[in-house]
Amino acid sequence: MKRLFVISGSSGVGKGTIIKEFLKRNPDFKLSISCTTRPMRPGEKDGESYYFISREEFKQGIENGDFIEWAEFSNNYYGTRKSNIQKALKTGENLILEIETRGALQVKNKIPQAVLIFIAPPSFEELKKRLEGRQTEAPEVIQTRLGQAERENKESKNYDYIIINDKIPNAVKNLEEIISQYAI
Ligand code: 5GP
């Protein structure tokens, strides 16, 4: 692994789109595939979007020390397997983790050279609009996620960089500028 970049941002902020666009333009970067206990959404594939595993398997993984970080988010577990990092160390790729803030801080504690980047919405109102427009979550789930967004915004003060996503192409450019300072 050359460098580890950790990218966080509240649901609906557009981080998935920004990262996808970044990876298209920078194919020498690899995105780590996380494990989750949440149900698969339409269009998602096991082993591509996530490794979808049961709560039992996840808990066993925690006990075995398989995860470099993990967190409970919206009543589901999410975590990054240590083996993802070890594989990237061997292949010498730049690795990106797209994870929530508590996991990101666990990574920073263990790997201080990791670069933490937070993607923020232009405003809370805008985030609410985007989440509702996405129509992938039930209203009560949206409410929980908005609460989490507030908490995550506060936690972003521990990050190395904050990108405000007003327009996707600008945010991608911003991300490239930040990453190019570190990645060779
Ligand atoms: P979603 O269910 O929308 O795919 O993801 C919910 C949240 O979990 C997002 O903030 C996403 O970044 C985060 N997440 C995804 N994978 C991981 C992981 O491996 N660890 C942690 N801590 N968070 C993750």
PDB file of C-alpha atoms in Angstrom, residues 55-129:
ATOM      1  CA  ARG A  55     -24.975 -10.578  12.490  1.00  0.00           C
ATOM      2  CA  GLU A  56     -23.601 -13.884  13.812  1.00  0.00           C
ATOM      3  CA  GLU A  57     -20.815 -13.929  11.252  1.00  0.00           C
ATOM      4  CA  PHE A  58     -20.050 -10.289  11.998  1.00  0.00           C
ATOM      5  CA  LYS A  59     -19.878 -10.870  15.756  1.00  0.00           C
ATOM      6  CA  GLN A  60     -17.627 -13.866  15.172  1.00  0.00           C
ATOM      7  CA  GLY A  61     -15.399 -11.632  13.033  1.00  0.00           C
ATOM      8  CA  ILE A  62     -15.164  -9.087  15.862  1.00  0.00           C
ATOM      9  CA  GLU A  63     -14.219 -11.848  18.319  1.00  0.00           C
ATOM     10  CA  ASN A  64     -11.601 -13.218  15.942  1.00  0.00           C
ATOM     11  CA  GLY A  65     -10.090  -9.745  15.541  1.00  0.00           C
ATOM     12  CA  ASP A  66     -10.766  -9.764  11.793  1.00  0.00           C
ATOM     13  CA  PHE A  67     -11.669  -6.070  11.583  1.00  0.00           C
ATOM     14  CA  ILE A  68      -9.303  -3.110  11.641  1.00  0.00           C
ATOM     15  CA  GLU A  69     -12.370  -1.004  12.473  1.00  0.00           C
ATOM     16  CA  TRP A  70     -16.088  -1.519  12.811  1.00  0.00           C
ATOM     17  CA  ALA A  71     -19.139   0.420  13.934  1.00  0.00           C
ATOM     18  CA  GLU A  72     -22.859   0.050  14.407  1.00  0.00           C
ATOM     19  CA  PHE A  73     -24.788   2.420  12.158  1.00  0.00           C
ATOM     20  CA  SER A  74     -28.592   2.504  11.680  1.00  0.00           C
ATOM     21  CA  ASN A  75     -28.889  -0.771  13.643  1.00  0.00           C
ATOM     22  CA  ASN A  76     -26.466  -2.581  11.381  1.00  0.00           C
ATOM     23  CA  TYR A  77     -22.812  -3.458  11.680  1.00  0.00           C
ATOM     24  CA  TYR A  78     -20.243  -2.218   9.198  1.00  0.00           C
ATOM     25  CA  GLY A  79     -16.551  -3.076   9.225  1.00  0.00           C
ATOM     26  CA  THR A  80     -13.300  -3.254   7.274  1.00  0.00           C
ATOM     27  CA  ARG A  81     -11.407  -6.519   7.272  1.00  0.00           C
ATOM     28  CA  LYS A  82      -7.741  -6.302   8.210  1.00  0.00           C
ATOM     29  CA  SER A  83      -7.031  -8.583   5.248  1.00  0.00           C
ATOM     30  CA  ASN A  84      -8.151  -5.777   2.859  1.00  0.00           C
ATOM     31  CA  ILE A  85      -5.362  -3.583   4.223  1.00  0.00           C
ATOM     32  CA  GLN A  86      -2.846  -6.437   4.190  1.00  0.00           C
ATOM     33  CA  LYS A  87      -3.663  -7.208   0.552  1.00  0.00           C
ATOM     34  CA  ALA A  88      -3.148  -3.564  -0.442  1.00  0.00           C
ATOM     35  CA  LEU A  89       0.164  -3.543   1.460  1.00  0.00           C
ATOM     36  CA  LYS A  90       1.327  -6.450  -0.695  1.00  0.00           C
ATOM     37  CA  THR A  91       0.143  -5.086  -4.024  1.00  0.00           C
ATOM     38  CA  GLY A  92       1.401  -1.554  -3.377  1.00  0.00           C
ATOM     39  CA  GLU A  93      -1.861   0.155  -4.338  1.00  0.00           C
ATOM     40  CA  ASN A  94      -3.359   3.315  -2.917  1.00  0.00           C
ATOM     41  CA  LEU A  95      -6.369   2.240  -0.926  1.00  0.00           C
ATOM     42  CA  ILE A  96      -9.596   4.154  -0.227  1.00  0.00           C
ATOM     43  CA  LEU A  97     -11.917   3.306   2.642  1.00  0.00           C
ATOM     44  CA  GLU A  98     -15.422   4.746   2.432  1.00  0.00           C
ATOM     45  CA  ILE A  99     -16.584   4.463   6.037  1.00  0.00           C
ATOM     46  CA  GLU A 100     -18.433   6.425   8.698  1.00  0.00           C
ATOM     47  CA  THR A 101     -16.731   8.708  11.223  1.00  0.00           C
ATOM     48  CA  ARG A 102     -16.290   6.416  14.251  1.00  0.00           C
ATOM     49  CA  GLY A 103     -14.611   3.784  12.101  1.00  0.00           C
ATOM     50  CA  ALA A 104     -12.459   6.459  10.451  1.00  0.00           C
ATOM     51  CA  LEU A 105     -11.135   7.587  13.830  1.00  0.00           C
ATOM     52  CA  GLN A 106     -10.306   3.996  14.777  1.00  0.00           C
ATOM     53  CA  VAL A 107      -8.264   3.733  11.573  1.00  0.00           C
ATOM     54  CA  LYS A 108      -6.448   7.025  12.290  1.00  0.00           C
ATOM     55  CA  ASN A 109      -5.507   5.721  15.760  1.00  0.00           C
ATOM     56  CA  LYS A 110      -4.041   2.554  14.301  1.00  0.00           C
ATOM     57  CA  ILE A 111      -2.542   4.036  11.117  1.00  0.00           C
ATOM     58  CA  PRO A 112      -1.648   7.696  11.826  1.00  0.00           C
ATOM     59  CA  GLN A 113      -0.423   8.249   8.216  1.00  0.00           C
ATOM     60  CA  ALA A 114      -3.970   7.631   6.946  1.00  0.00           C
ATOM     61  CA  VAL A 115      -5.469  10.765   5.393  1.00  0.00           C
ATOM     62  CA  LEU A 116      -9.002  11.528   6.603  1.00  0.00           C
ATOM     63  CA  ILE A 117     -11.314  13.388   4.210  1.00  0.00           C
ATOM     64  CA  PHE A 118     -14.863  14.416   5.087  1.00  0.00           C
ATOM     65  CA  ILE A 119     -17.456  15.266   2.447  1.00  0.00           C
ATOM     66  CA  ALA A 120     -20.051  17.709   3.759  1.00  0.00           C
ATOM     67  CA  PRO A 121     -23.322  18.926   2.229  1.00  0.00           C
ATOM     68  CA  PRO A 122     -23.647  22.640   1.364  1.00  0.00           C
ATOM     69  CA  SER A 123     -26.327  22.805   4.096  1.00  0.00           C
ATOM     70  CA  PHE A 124     -28.426  20.581   6.331  1.00  0.00           C
ATOM     71  CA  GLU A 125     -31.561  21.548   4.370  1.00  0.00           C
ATOM     72  CA  GLU A 126     -29.939  20.485   1.120  1.00  0.00           C
ATOM     73  CA  LEU A 127     -29.002  17.125   2.655  1.00  0.00           C
ATOM     74  CA  LYS A 128     -32.599  16.563   3.786  1.00  0.00           C
ATOM     75  CA  LYS A 129     -33.812  17.324   0.260  1.00  0.00           C
TER      76      LYS A 129
END
